[in-house]
Every structure is written in structure tokens, then in C-alpha cells.
């Protein structure tokens, strides 16, 4: 009986581990539906969509490259995002439910932080050429504290579509009942309206 329980636990663990990652390929790469593999050339493995990317003035901006934008990534367990932080801008607290993130600072200095499941904050000041890793699912952020210089970075993900859950947008812009938010954050209705305002639809 104990052996049977152990087998069941191991099977469930295997299923969970497989579901938590990109599907395993049984071929060299994934051929898009409707495409003849014999017609694929080197251009299929090339992506040029990051060439002219720039964030809007006074904002943080990003250009993600997942299997949606770049089908050659399908099933390979990798993805990237190009990030640009104009002076004094923030990539707000967020998580990636399907992949860890490795950020590389290409230009400027960047302050970063992550919070673990014990609510401990780990922060660092990154210089050009530095790397920092954000484990899968943990809340993290990045901020450019410079008042004058733009920061550029690139993030690599352990998934071809790591997903992003932005805490401010998902909490205050998702339609959660006001009563839930008022009790959860112990704030007034006026304060809640201020927090929700940036995420309200514009007319």
C-alpha cells in the first residue's frame, strides 16, 4: 500500500513538472501548422522586430519576443524582452508565472528587487554588463533612479511565453469588487478610486 502511494505521488509530481514547462518537442523544432517543413529557410529562425524599438518619452517600455511574435521559439523554452527605462521610470512589481527571468543591463545603472515567499526583499544596484536572476513566479521590479540617463536591458526567459502578471494593473484594473480591495488594503473609498484611476478605460 505504501509503495502504491509512493508511485502515485511520483506520477503526480512528474505531471506537475511537465505542465509547468513548455511542451517537450519530439522533433528538432516546431513547424507551424499549415507550413511545409521543406520550405523553411534560415529566415524562419531570424527575428528583426527589436531593431528600432524605443520607449515613449518619460516612460518604461518593453518589446517582448515570445512564440507568438517569433514562431520559431515554439517549444524551445526560451523567450526574450527588450527593456528601456527612460529617466526616473519603473517597471512595476510583477511576476512571470511560467518562467524564470535573467536580466542583462546593456547601458546605464538599474536598481532591482525581488520578494520571496517568506516576504524577504532581495535588492541590488546593477551596472552596465551586470546580470540578475528573478526566479519563476516571484514578485520583482526594476527602477531607473537616474534623472538624466536612459537604461537599456534585455531579459531572457526560461519559457517561450513566460507570461506577465502586473500587480498594480491586475489588482486595481481587473474588476475585483471594491469591498474586497477596501478590506484587503485597509484604505478609504477615495484612496481606492485614486489607485484604480490609471487603469480605468479612457473615453
mmCIF file with all atom_site columns, C-alpha atoms in Angstrom:
data_model
loop_
_atom_site.group_PDB
_atom_site.id
_atom_site.type_symbol
_atom_site.label_atom_id
_atom_site.label_alt_id
_atom_site.label_comp_id
_atom_site.label_asym_id
_atom_site.label_entity_id
_atom_site.label_seq_id
_atom_site.pdbx_PDB_ins_code
_atom_site.Cartn_x
_atom_site.Cartn_y
_atom_site.Cartn_z
_atom_site.occupancy
_atom_site.B_iso_or_equiv
_atom_site.pdbx_formal_charge
_atom_site.auth_seq_id
_atom_site.auth_comp_id
_atom_site.auth_asym_id
_atom_site.auth_atom_id
_atom_site.pdbx_PDB_model_num
ATOM 1   C CA . UNK A 1 1   ? 0.000   0.000  0.000   1.00 0.00 ? 1   UNK A CA 1
ATOM 2   C CA . UNK A 1 2   ? 2.830   2.397  0.924   1.00 0.00 ? 2   UNK A CA 1
ATOM 3   C CA . UNK A 1 3   ? 4.580   1.548  -2.355  1.00 0.00 ? 3   UNK A CA 1
ATOM 4   C CA . UNK A 1 4   ? 1.420   2.313  -4.324  1.00 0.00 ? 4   UNK A CA 1
ATOM 5   C CA . UNK A 1 5   ? 1.068   5.695  -2.589  1.00 0.00 ? 5   UNK A CA 1
ATOM 6   C CA . UNK A 1 6   ? 4.701   6.496  -3.370  1.00 0.00 ? 6   UNK A CA 1
ATOM 7   C CA . UNK A 1 7   ? 4.170   5.607  -7.040  1.00 0.00 ? 7   UNK A CA 1
ATOM 8   C CA . UNK A 1 8   ? 1.087   7.845  -7.189  1.00 0.00 ? 8   UNK A CA 1
ATOM 9   C CA . UNK A 1 9   ? 2.954   10.759 -5.589  1.00 0.00 ? 9   UNK A CA 1
ATOM 10  C CA . UNK A 1 10  ? 5.847   10.357 -8.060  1.00 0.00 ? 10  UNK A CA 1
ATOM 11  C CA . UNK A 1 11  ? 3.434   10.226 -11.001 1.00 0.00 ? 11  UNK A CA 1
ATOM 12  C CA . UNK A 1 12  ? 1.639   13.384 -9.845  1.00 0.00 ? 12  UNK A CA 1
ATOM 13  C CA . UNK A 1 13  ? 4.968   15.159 -9.314  1.00 0.00 ? 13  UNK A CA 1
ATOM 14  C CA . UNK A 1 14  ? 6.017   14.250 -12.852 1.00 0.00 ? 14  UNK A CA 1
ATOM 15  C CA . UNK A 1 15  ? 2.728   15.533 -14.303 1.00 0.00 ? 15  UNK A CA 1
ATOM 16  C CA . UNK A 1 16  ? 3.042   18.832 -12.412 1.00 0.00 ? 16  UNK A CA 1
ATOM 17  C CA . UNK A 1 17  ? 6.690   19.253 -13.501 1.00 0.00 ? 17  UNK A CA 1
ATOM 18  C CA . UNK A 1 18  ? 5.786   18.620 -17.151 1.00 0.00 ? 18  UNK A CA 1
ATOM 19  C CA . UNK A 1 19  ? 2.812   21.014 -17.035 1.00 0.00 ? 19  UNK A CA 1
ATOM 20  C CA . UNK A 1 20  ? 4.972   23.766 -15.537 1.00 0.00 ? 20  UNK A CA 1
ATOM 21  C CA . UNK A 1 21  ? 7.274   23.926 -18.571 1.00 0.00 ? 21  UNK A CA 1
ATOM 22  C CA . UNK A 1 22  ? 6.945   24.360 -22.302 1.00 0.00 ? 22  UNK A CA 1
ATOM 23  C CA . UNK A 1 23  ? 5.745   21.172 -24.023 1.00 0.00 ? 23  UNK A CA 1
ATOM 24  C CA . UNK A 1 24  ? 8.630   18.892 -24.948 1.00 0.00 ? 24  UNK A CA 1
ATOM 25  C CA . UNK A 1 25  ? 9.378   18.696 -28.649 1.00 0.00 ? 25  UNK A CA 1
ATOM 26  C CA . UNK A 1 26  ? 9.791   15.341 -30.348 1.00 0.00 ? 26  UNK A CA 1
ATOM 27  C CA . UNK A 1 27  ? 11.328  16.994 -33.420 1.00 0.00 ? 27  UNK A CA 1
ATOM 28  C CA . UNK A 1 28  ? 14.274  19.353 -33.921 1.00 0.00 ? 28  UNK A CA 1
ATOM 29  C CA . UNK A 1 29  ? 11.928  22.360 -33.892 1.00 0.00 ? 29  UNK A CA 1
ATOM 30  C CA . UNK A 1 30  ? 8.206   23.093 -34.160 1.00 0.00 ? 30  UNK A CA 1
ATOM 31  C CA . UNK A 1 31  ? 6.860   23.574 -37.663 1.00 0.00 ? 31  UNK A CA 1
ATOM 32  C CA . UNK A 1 32  ? 3.854   25.960 -37.672 1.00 0.00 ? 32  UNK A CA 1
ATOM 33  C CA . UNK A 1 33  ? 0.516   24.449 -38.650 1.00 0.00 ? 33  UNK A CA 1
ATOM 34  C CA . UNK A 1 34  ? -0.022  24.739 -42.387 1.00 0.00 ? 34  UNK A CA 1
ATOM 35  C CA . UNK A 1 35  ? 3.685   25.229 -43.170 1.00 0.00 ? 35  UNK A CA 1
ATOM 36  C CA . UNK A 1 36  ? 5.660   22.667 -45.135 1.00 0.00 ? 36  UNK A CA 1
ATOM 37  C CA . UNK A 1 37  ? 8.904   21.855 -43.265 1.00 0.00 ? 37  UNK A CA 1
ATOM 38  C CA . UNK A 1 38  ? 10.790  21.529 -46.556 1.00 0.00 ? 38  UNK A CA 1
ATOM 39  C CA . UNK A 1 39  ? 10.017  25.191 -47.343 1.00 0.00 ? 39  UNK A CA 1
ATOM 40  C CA . UNK A 1 40  ? 11.603  26.532 -44.130 1.00 0.00 ? 40  UNK A CA 1
ATOM 41  C CA . UNK A 1 41  ? 14.790  28.578 -44.614 1.00 0.00 ? 41  UNK A CA 1
ATOM 42  C CA . UNK A 1 42  ? 17.185  30.362 -42.275 1.00 0.00 ? 42  UNK A CA 1
ATOM 43  C CA . UNK A 1 43  ? 14.815  33.331 -42.193 1.00 0.00 ? 43  UNK A CA 1
ATOM 44  C CA . UNK A 1 44  ? 12.396  31.245 -40.090 1.00 0.00 ? 44  UNK A CA 1
ATOM 45  C CA . UNK A 1 45  ? 14.954  31.330 -37.245 1.00 0.00 ? 45  UNK A CA 1
ATOM 46  C CA . UNK A 1 46  ? 15.621  35.099 -37.562 1.00 0.00 ? 46  UNK A CA 1
ATOM 47  C CA . UNK A 1 47  ? 13.680  37.864 -35.771 1.00 0.00 ? 47  UNK A CA 1
ATOM 48  C CA . UNK A 1 48  ? 14.175  41.530 -36.676 1.00 0.00 ? 48  UNK A CA 1
ATOM 49  C CA . UNK A 1 49  ? 11.426  43.136 -34.602 1.00 0.00 ? 49  UNK A CA 1
ATOM 50  C CA . UNK A 1 50  ? 13.762  44.647 -31.990 1.00 0.00 ? 50  UNK A CA 1
ATOM 51  C CA . UNK A 1 51  ? 15.825  46.758 -34.385 1.00 0.00 ? 51  UNK A CA 1
ATOM 52  C CA . UNK A 1 52  ? 14.080  50.112 -33.959 1.00 0.00 ? 52  UNK A CA 1
ATOM 53  C CA . UNK A 1 53  ? 12.487  49.713 -30.554 1.00 0.00 ? 53  UNK A CA 1
ATOM 54  C CA . UNK A 1 54  ? 12.432  52.748 -28.242 1.00 0.00 ? 54  UNK A CA 1
ATOM 55  C CA . UNK A 1 55  ? 10.188  53.519 -25.277 1.00 0.00 ? 55  UNK A CA 1
ATOM 56  C CA . UNK A 1 56  ? 7.966   56.590 -25.449 1.00 0.00 ? 56  UNK A CA 1
ATOM 57  C CA . UNK A 1 57  ? 9.366   59.702 -23.720 1.00 0.00 ? 57  UNK A CA 1
ATOM 58  C CA . UNK A 1 58  ? 9.209   59.642 -19.895 1.00 0.00 ? 58  UNK A CA 1
ATOM 59  C CA . UNK A 1 59  ? 8.074   56.016 -19.770 1.00 0.00 ? 59  UNK A CA 1
ATOM 60  C CA . UNK A 1 60  ? 9.256   52.491 -19.196 1.00 0.00 ? 60  UNK A CA 1
ATOM 61  C CA . UNK A 1 61  ? 8.714   50.413 -22.325 1.00 0.00 ? 61  UNK A CA 1
ATOM 62  C CA . UNK A 1 62  ? 9.288   46.839 -23.391 1.00 0.00 ? 62  UNK A CA 1
ATOM 63  C CA . UNK A 1 63  ? 9.145   44.743 -26.532 1.00 0.00 ? 63  UNK A CA 1
ATOM 64  C CA . UNK A 1 64  ? 8.550   41.075 -25.817 1.00 0.00 ? 64  UNK A CA 1
ATOM 65  C CA . UNK A 1 65  ? 9.528   38.226 -28.098 1.00 0.00 ? 65  UNK A CA 1
ATOM 66  C CA . UNK A 1 66  ? 7.535   35.074 -27.336 1.00 0.00 ? 66  UNK A CA 1
ATOM 67  C CA . UNK A 1 67  ? 6.460   32.214 -29.580 1.00 0.00 ? 67  UNK A CA 1
ATOM 68  C CA . UNK A 1 68  ? 3.544   34.472 -30.626 1.00 0.00 ? 68  UNK A CA 1
ATOM 69  C CA . UNK A 1 69  ? 5.830   37.113 -32.157 1.00 0.00 ? 69  UNK A CA 1
ATOM 70  C CA . UNK A 1 70  ? 8.532   34.625 -33.197 1.00 0.00 ? 70  UNK A CA 1
ATOM 71  C CA . UNK A 1 71  ? 7.044   31.189 -34.017 1.00 0.00 ? 71  UNK A CA 1
ATOM 72  C CA . UNK A 1 72  ? 10.486  29.559 -34.196 1.00 0.00 ? 72  UNK A CA 1
ATOM 73  C CA . UNK A 1 73  ? 10.577  29.754 -30.363 1.00 0.00 ? 73  UNK A CA 1
ATOM 74  C CA . UNK A 1 74  ? 7.623   27.381 -30.009 1.00 0.00 ? 74  UNK A CA 1
ATOM 75  C CA . UNK A 1 75  ? 8.540   24.530 -27.676 1.00 0.00 ? 75  UNK A CA 1
ATOM 76  C CA . UNK A 1 76  ? 12.144  25.653 -27.197 1.00 0.00 ? 76  UNK A CA 1
ATOM 77  C CA . UNK A 1 77  ? 11.680  27.002 -23.662 1.00 0.00 ? 77  UNK A CA 1
ATOM 78  C CA . UNK A 1 78  ? 13.237  30.419 -24.342 1.00 0.00 ? 78  UNK A CA 1
ATOM 79  C CA . UNK A 1 79  ? 11.977  33.959 -24.897 1.00 0.00 ? 79  UNK A CA 1
ATOM 80  C CA . UNK A 1 80  ? 13.343  37.498 -24.598 1.00 0.00 ? 80  UNK A CA 1
ATOM 81  C CA . UNK A 1 81  ? 12.183  41.033 -23.898 1.00 0.00 ? 81  UNK A CA 1
ATOM 82  C CA . UNK A 1 82  ? 13.989  44.260 -24.754 1.00 0.00 ? 82  UNK A CA 1
ATOM 83  C CA . UNK A 1 83  ? 13.535  46.826 -21.983 1.00 0.00 ? 83  UNK A CA 1
ATOM 84  C CA . UNK A 1 84  ? 14.057  50.581 -21.985 1.00 0.00 ? 84  UNK A CA 1
ATOM 85  C CA . UNK A 1 85  ? 13.714  52.727 -18.876 1.00 0.00 ? 85  UNK A CA 1
ATOM 86  C CA . UNK A 1 86  ? 13.613  56.448 -19.571 1.00 0.00 ? 86  UNK A CA 1
ATOM 87  C CA . UNK A 1 87  ? 14.989  58.565 -16.663 1.00 0.00 ? 87  UNK A CA 1
ATOM 88  C CA . UNK A 1 88  ? 13.190  58.032 -13.347 1.00 0.00 ? 88  UNK A CA 1
ATOM 89  C CA . UNK A 1 89  ? 10.847  55.275 -14.603 1.00 0.00 ? 89  UNK A CA 1
ATOM 90  C CA . UNK A 1 90  ? 9.722   51.983 -13.132 1.00 0.00 ? 90  UNK A CA 1
ATOM 91  C CA . UNK A 1 91  ? 8.800   48.509 -14.290 1.00 0.00 ? 91  UNK A CA 1
ATOM 92  C CA . UNK A 1 92  ? 6.217   47.950 -11.523 1.00 0.00 ? 92  UNK A CA 1
ATOM 93  C CA . UNK A 1 93  ? 6.043   44.869 -9.286  1.00 0.00 ? 93  UNK A CA 1
ATOM 94  C CA . UNK A 1 94  ? 5.048   41.857 -11.367 1.00 0.00 ? 94  UNK A CA 1
ATOM 95  C CA . UNK A 1 95  ? 5.553   38.112 -11.737 1.00 0.00 ? 95  UNK A CA 1
ATOM 96  C CA . UNK A 1 96  ? 6.177   35.645 -14.569 1.00 0.00 ? 96  UNK A CA 1
ATOM 97  C CA . UNK A 1 97  ? 4.151   32.501 -13.807 1.00 0.00 ? 97  UNK A CA 1
ATOM 98  C CA . UNK A 1 98  ? 5.716   30.278 -16.465 1.00 0.00 ? 98  UNK A CA 1
ATOM 99  C CA . UNK A 1 99  ? 9.424   31.069 -16.459 1.00 0.00 ? 99  UNK A CA 1
ATOM 100 C CA . UNK A 1 100 ? 12.430  32.475 -14.608 1.00 0.00 ? 100 UNK A CA 1
ATOM 101 C CA . UNK A 1 101 ? 13.976  35.710 -15.908 1.00 0.00 ? 101 UNK A CA 1
ATOM 102 C CA . UNK A 1 102 ? 17.644  36.612 -16.385 1.00 0.00 ? 102 UNK A CA 1
ATOM 103 C CA . UNK A 1 103 ? 18.163  40.342 -16.965 1.00 0.00 ? 103 UNK A CA 1
ATOM 104 C CA . UNK A 1 104 ? 21.308  41.821 -18.560 1.00 0.00 ? 104 UNK A CA 1
ATOM 105 C CA . UNK A 1 105 ? 21.979  45.569 -18.312 1.00 0.00 ? 105 UNK A CA 1
ATOM 106 C CA . UNK A 1 106 ? 23.277  46.833 -21.659 1.00 0.00 ? 106 UNK A CA 1
ATOM 107 C CA . UNK A 1 107 ? 23.517  50.549 -20.790 1.00 0.00 ? 107 UNK A CA 1
ATOM 108 C CA . UNK A 1 108 ? 23.150  52.570 -17.599 1.00 0.00 ? 108 UNK A CA 1
ATOM 109 C CA . UNK A 1 109 ? 22.513  51.604 -13.977 1.00 0.00 ? 109 UNK A CA 1
ATOM 110 C CA . UNK A 1 110 ? 19.391  49.787 -12.786 1.00 0.00 ? 110 UNK A CA 1
ATOM 111 C CA . UNK A 1 111 ? 18.005  49.116 -9.318  1.00 0.00 ? 111 UNK A CA 1
ATOM 112 C CA . UNK A 1 112 ? 16.172  45.804 -8.993  1.00 0.00 ? 112 UNK A CA 1
ATOM 113 C CA . UNK A 1 113 ? 14.445  43.781 -6.316  1.00 0.00 ? 113 UNK A CA 1
ATOM 114 C CA . UNK A 1 114 ? 12.608  40.523 -5.750  1.00 0.00 ? 114 UNK A CA 1
ATOM 115 C CA . UNK A 1 115 ? 10.484  39.253 -2.879  1.00 0.00 ? 115 UNK A CA 1
ATOM 116 C CA . UNK A 1 116 ? 10.479  35.594 -1.878  1.00 0.00 ? 116 UNK A CA 1
ATOM 117 C CA . UNK A 1 117 ? 7.610   33.551 -0.433  1.00 0.00 ? 117 UNK A CA 1
ATOM 118 C CA . UNK A 1 118 ? 8.766   34.444 3.108   1.00 0.00 ? 118 UNK A CA 1
ATOM 119 C CA . UNK A 1 119 ? 8.271   38.154 2.217   1.00 0.00 ? 119 UNK A CA 1
ATOM 120 C CA . UNK A 1 120 ? 12.028  38.867 2.227   1.00 0.00 ? 120 UNK A CA 1
ATOM 121 C CA . UNK A 1 121 ? 13.238  41.570 -0.150  1.00 0.00 ? 121 UNK A CA 1
ATOM 122 C CA . UNK A 1 122 ? 16.446  40.994 -2.134  1.00 0.00 ? 122 UNK A CA 1
ATOM 123 C CA . UNK A 1 123 ? 17.635  44.156 -3.892  1.00 0.00 ? 123 UNK A CA 1
ATOM 124 C CA . UNK A 1 124 ? 20.678  45.128 -5.926  1.00 0.00 ? 124 UNK A CA 1
ATOM 125 C CA . UNK A 1 125 ? 22.161  48.020 -7.877  1.00 0.00 ? 125 UNK A CA 1
ATOM 126 C CA . UNK A 1 126 ? 23.205  46.842 -11.350 1.00 0.00 ? 126 UNK A CA 1
ATOM 127 C CA . UNK A 1 127 ? 25.818  48.403 -13.598 1.00 0.00 ? 127 UNK A CA 1
ATOM 128 C CA . UNK A 1 128 ? 26.261  48.029 -17.339 1.00 0.00 ? 128 UNK A CA 1
ATOM 129 C CA . UNK A 1 129 ? 27.279  44.421 -18.045 1.00 0.00 ? 129 UNK A CA 1
ATOM 130 C CA . UNK A 1 130 ? 25.666  43.019 -14.873 1.00 0.00 ? 130 UNK A CA 1
ATOM 131 C CA . UNK A 1 131 ? 23.173  40.142 -14.683 1.00 0.00 ? 131 UNK A CA 1
ATOM 132 C CA . UNK A 1 132 ? 20.403  39.467 -12.148 1.00 0.00 ? 132 UNK A CA 1
ATOM 133 C CA . UNK A 1 133 ? 18.036  36.493 -11.971 1.00 0.00 ? 133 UNK A CA 1
ATOM 134 C CA . UNK A 1 134 ? 14.371  36.556 -10.931 1.00 0.00 ? 134 UNK A CA 1
ATOM 135 C CA . UNK A 1 135 ? 13.130  33.046 -10.030 1.00 0.00 ? 135 UNK A CA 1
ATOM 136 C CA . UNK A 1 136 ? 9.898   31.897 -11.652 1.00 0.00 ? 136 UNK A CA 1
ATOM 137 C CA . UNK A 1 137 ? 6.737   33.226 -10.019 1.00 0.00 ? 137 UNK A CA 1
ATOM 138 C CA . UNK A 1 138 ? 8.399   35.591 -7.515  1.00 0.00 ? 138 UNK A CA 1
ATOM 139 C CA . UNK A 1 139 ? 7.308   39.241 -7.365  1.00 0.00 ? 139 UNK A CA 1
ATOM 140 C CA . UNK A 1 140 ? 10.009  41.586 -8.674  1.00 0.00 ? 140 UNK A CA 1
ATOM 141 C CA . UNK A 1 141 ? 10.589  45.083 -10.079 1.00 0.00 ? 141 UNK A CA 1
ATOM 142 C CA . UNK A 1 142 ? 13.175  47.313 -11.744 1.00 0.00 ? 142 UNK A CA 1
ATOM 143 C CA . UNK A 1 143 ? 13.612  51.096 -11.474 1.00 0.00 ? 143 UNK A CA 1
ATOM 144 C CA . UNK A 1 144 ? 15.877  53.636 -13.180 1.00 0.00 ? 144 UNK A CA 1
ATOM 145 C CA . UNK A 1 145 ? 16.745  56.128 -10.434 1.00 0.00 ? 145 UNK A CA 1
ATOM 146 C CA . UNK A 1 146 ? 18.704  58.409 -12.769 1.00 0.00 ? 146 UNK A CA 1
ATOM 147 C CA . UNK A 1 147 ? 17.113  61.770 -13.517 1.00 0.00 ? 147 UNK A CA 1
ATOM 148 C CA . UNK A 1 148 ? 19.022  62.097 -16.812 1.00 0.00 ? 148 UNK A CA 1
ATOM 149 C CA . UNK A 1 149 ? 20.135  58.756 -18.275 1.00 0.00 ? 149 UNK A CA 1
ATOM 150 C CA . UNK A 1 150 ? 18.133  56.074 -20.066 1.00 0.00 ? 150 UNK A CA 1
ATOM 151 C CA . UNK A 1 151 ? 18.757  52.432 -19.174 1.00 0.00 ? 151 UNK A CA 1
ATOM 152 C CA . UNK A 1 152 ? 18.541  49.610 -21.710 1.00 0.00 ? 152 UNK A CA 1
ATOM 153 C CA . UNK A 1 153 ? 18.432  45.949 -20.759 1.00 0.00 ? 153 UNK A CA 1
ATOM 154 C CA . UNK A 1 154 ? 17.427  42.611 -22.194 1.00 0.00 ? 154 UNK A CA 1
ATOM 155 C CA . UNK A 1 155 ? 15.676  39.819 -20.322 1.00 0.00 ? 155 UNK A CA 1
ATOM 156 C CA . UNK A 1 156 ? 15.897  36.154 -21.224 1.00 0.00 ? 156 UNK A CA 1
ATOM 157 C CA . UNK A 1 157 ? 13.173  33.785 -20.044 1.00 0.00 ? 157 UNK A CA 1
ATOM 158 C CA . UNK A 1 158 ? 13.083  30.045 -19.404 1.00 0.00 ? 158 UNK A CA 1
ATOM 159 C CA . UNK A 1 159 ? 9.865   29.783 -21.414 1.00 0.00 ? 159 UNK A CA 1
ATOM 160 C CA . UNK A 1 160 ? 8.745   30.683 -24.917 1.00 0.00 ? 160 UNK A CA 1
ATOM 161 C CA . UNK A 1 161 ? 5.866   32.547 -23.230 1.00 0.00 ? 161 UNK A CA 1
ATOM 162 C CA . UNK A 1 162 ? 6.623   33.276 -19.546 1.00 0.00 ? 162 UNK A CA 1
ATOM 163 C CA . UNK A 1 163 ? 3.544   35.477 -19.096 1.00 0.00 ? 163 UNK A CA 1
ATOM 164 C CA . UNK A 1 164 ? 3.391   38.651 -17.010 1.00 0.00 ? 164 UNK A CA 1
ATOM 165 C CA . UNK A 1 165 ? 1.109   39.465 -14.113 1.00 0.00 ? 165 UNK A CA 1
ATOM 166 C CA . UNK A 1 166 ? 1.479   43.184 -13.303 1.00 0.00 ? 166 UNK A CA 1
ATOM 167 C CA . UNK A 1 167 ? 0.342   43.559 -9.702  1.00 0.00 ? 167 UNK A CA 1
ATOM 168 C CA . UNK A 1 168 ? -0.979  47.160 -9.888  1.00 0.00 ? 168 UNK A CA 1
ATOM 169 C CA . UNK A 1 169 ? -2.895  46.518 -13.123 1.00 0.00 ? 169 UNK A CA 1
ATOM 170 C CA . UNK A 1 170 ? -4.138  43.068 -12.146 1.00 0.00 ? 170 UNK A CA 1
ATOM 171 C CA . UNK A 1 171 ? -5.279  44.199 -8.705  1.00 0.00 ? 171 UNK A CA 1
ATOM 172 C CA . UNK A 1 172 ? -6.725  47.641 -9.438  1.00 0.00 ? 172 UNK A CA 1
ATOM 173 C CA . UNK A 1 173 ? -7.686  47.239 -13.087 1.00 0.00 ? 173 UNK A CA 1
ATOM 174 C CA . UNK A 1 174 ? -9.243  43.778 -13.196 1.00 0.00 ? 174 UNK A CA 1
ATOM 175 C CA . UNK A 1 175 ? -12.705 44.490 -11.794 1.00 0.00 ? 175 UNK A CA 1
ATOM 176 C CA . UNK A 1 176 ? -12.203 42.977 -8.332  1.00 0.00 ? 176 UNK A CA 1
ATOM 177 C CA . UNK A 1 177 ? -15.068 44.106 -6.089  1.00 0.00 ? 177 UNK A CA 1
ATOM 178 C CA . UNK A 1 178 ? -14.301 47.357 -4.239  1.00 0.00 ? 178 UNK A CA 1
ATOM 179 C CA . UNK A 1 179 ? -15.278 45.736 -0.931  1.00 0.00 ? 179 UNK A CA 1
ATOM 180 C CA . UNK A 1 180 ? -12.542 43.139 -1.356  1.00 0.00 ? 180 UNK A CA 1
ATOM 181 C CA . UNK A 1 181 ? -9.886  45.766 -2.113  1.00 0.00 ? 181 UNK A CA 1
ATOM 182 C CA . UNK A 1 182 ? -11.021 48.091 0.697   1.00 0.00 ? 182 UNK A CA 1
ATOM 183 C CA . UNK A 1 183 ? -10.727 45.291 3.243   1.00 0.00 ? 183 UNK A CA 1
ATOM 184 C CA . UNK A 1 184 ? -7.524  43.823 1.817   1.00 0.00 ? 184 UNK A CA 1
ATOM 185 C CA . UNK A 1 185 ? -5.606  47.118 1.724   1.00 0.00 ? 185 UNK A CA 1
ATOM 186 C CA . UNK A 1 186 ? -7.400  48.859 4.641   1.00 0.00 ? 186 UNK A CA 1
ATOM 187 C CA . UNK A 1 187 ? -7.898  52.048 2.627   1.00 0.00 ? 187 UNK A CA 1
ATOM 188 C CA . UNK A 1 188 ? -10.733 54.502 2.086   1.00 0.00 ? 188 UNK A CA 1
ATOM 189 C CA . UNK A 1 189 ? -13.011 54.619 -0.959  1.00 0.00 ? 189 UNK A CA 1
ATOM 190 C CA . UNK A 1 190 ? -11.329 57.863 -2.078  1.00 0.00 ? 190 UNK A CA 1
ATOM 191 C CA . UNK A 1 191 ? -7.893  56.241 -1.870  1.00 0.00 ? 191 UNK A CA 1
ATOM 192 C CA . UNK A 1 192 ? -9.153  53.232 -3.806  1.00 0.00 ? 192 UNK A CA 1
ATOM 193 C CA . UNK A 1 193 ? -10.514 55.457 -6.589  1.00 0.00 ? 193 UNK A CA 1
ATOM 194 C CA . UNK A 1 194 ? -7.082  57.106 -6.908  1.00 0.00 ? 194 UNK A CA 1
ATOM 195 C CA . UNK A 1 195 ? -5.398  53.700 -7.170  1.00 0.00 ? 195 UNK A CA 1
ATOM 196 C CA . UNK A 1 196 ? -7.893  52.495 -9.787  1.00 0.00 ? 196 UNK A CA 1
ATOM 197 C CA . UNK A 1 197 ? -7.865  55.696 -11.890 1.00 0.00 ? 197 UNK A CA 1
ATOM 198 C CA . UNK A 1 198 ? -4.771  54.888 -14.048 1.00 0.00 ? 198 UNK A CA 1
ATOM 199 C CA . UNK A 1 199 ? -6.349  51.583 -15.094 1.00 0.00 ? 199 UNK A CA 1
ATOM 200 C CA . UNK A 1 200 ? -9.828  52.868 -15.966 1.00 0.00 ? 200 UNK A CA 1
ATOM 201 C CA . UNK A 1 201 ? -10.826 52.827 -19.663 1.00 0.00 ? 201 UNK A CA 1
ATOM 202 C CA . UNK A 1 202 ? -10.366 56.180 -21.376 1.00 0.00 ? 202 UNK A CA 1
ATOM 203 C CA . UNK A 1 203 ? -13.227 57.637 -23.414 1.00 0.00 ? 203 UNK A CA 1
#
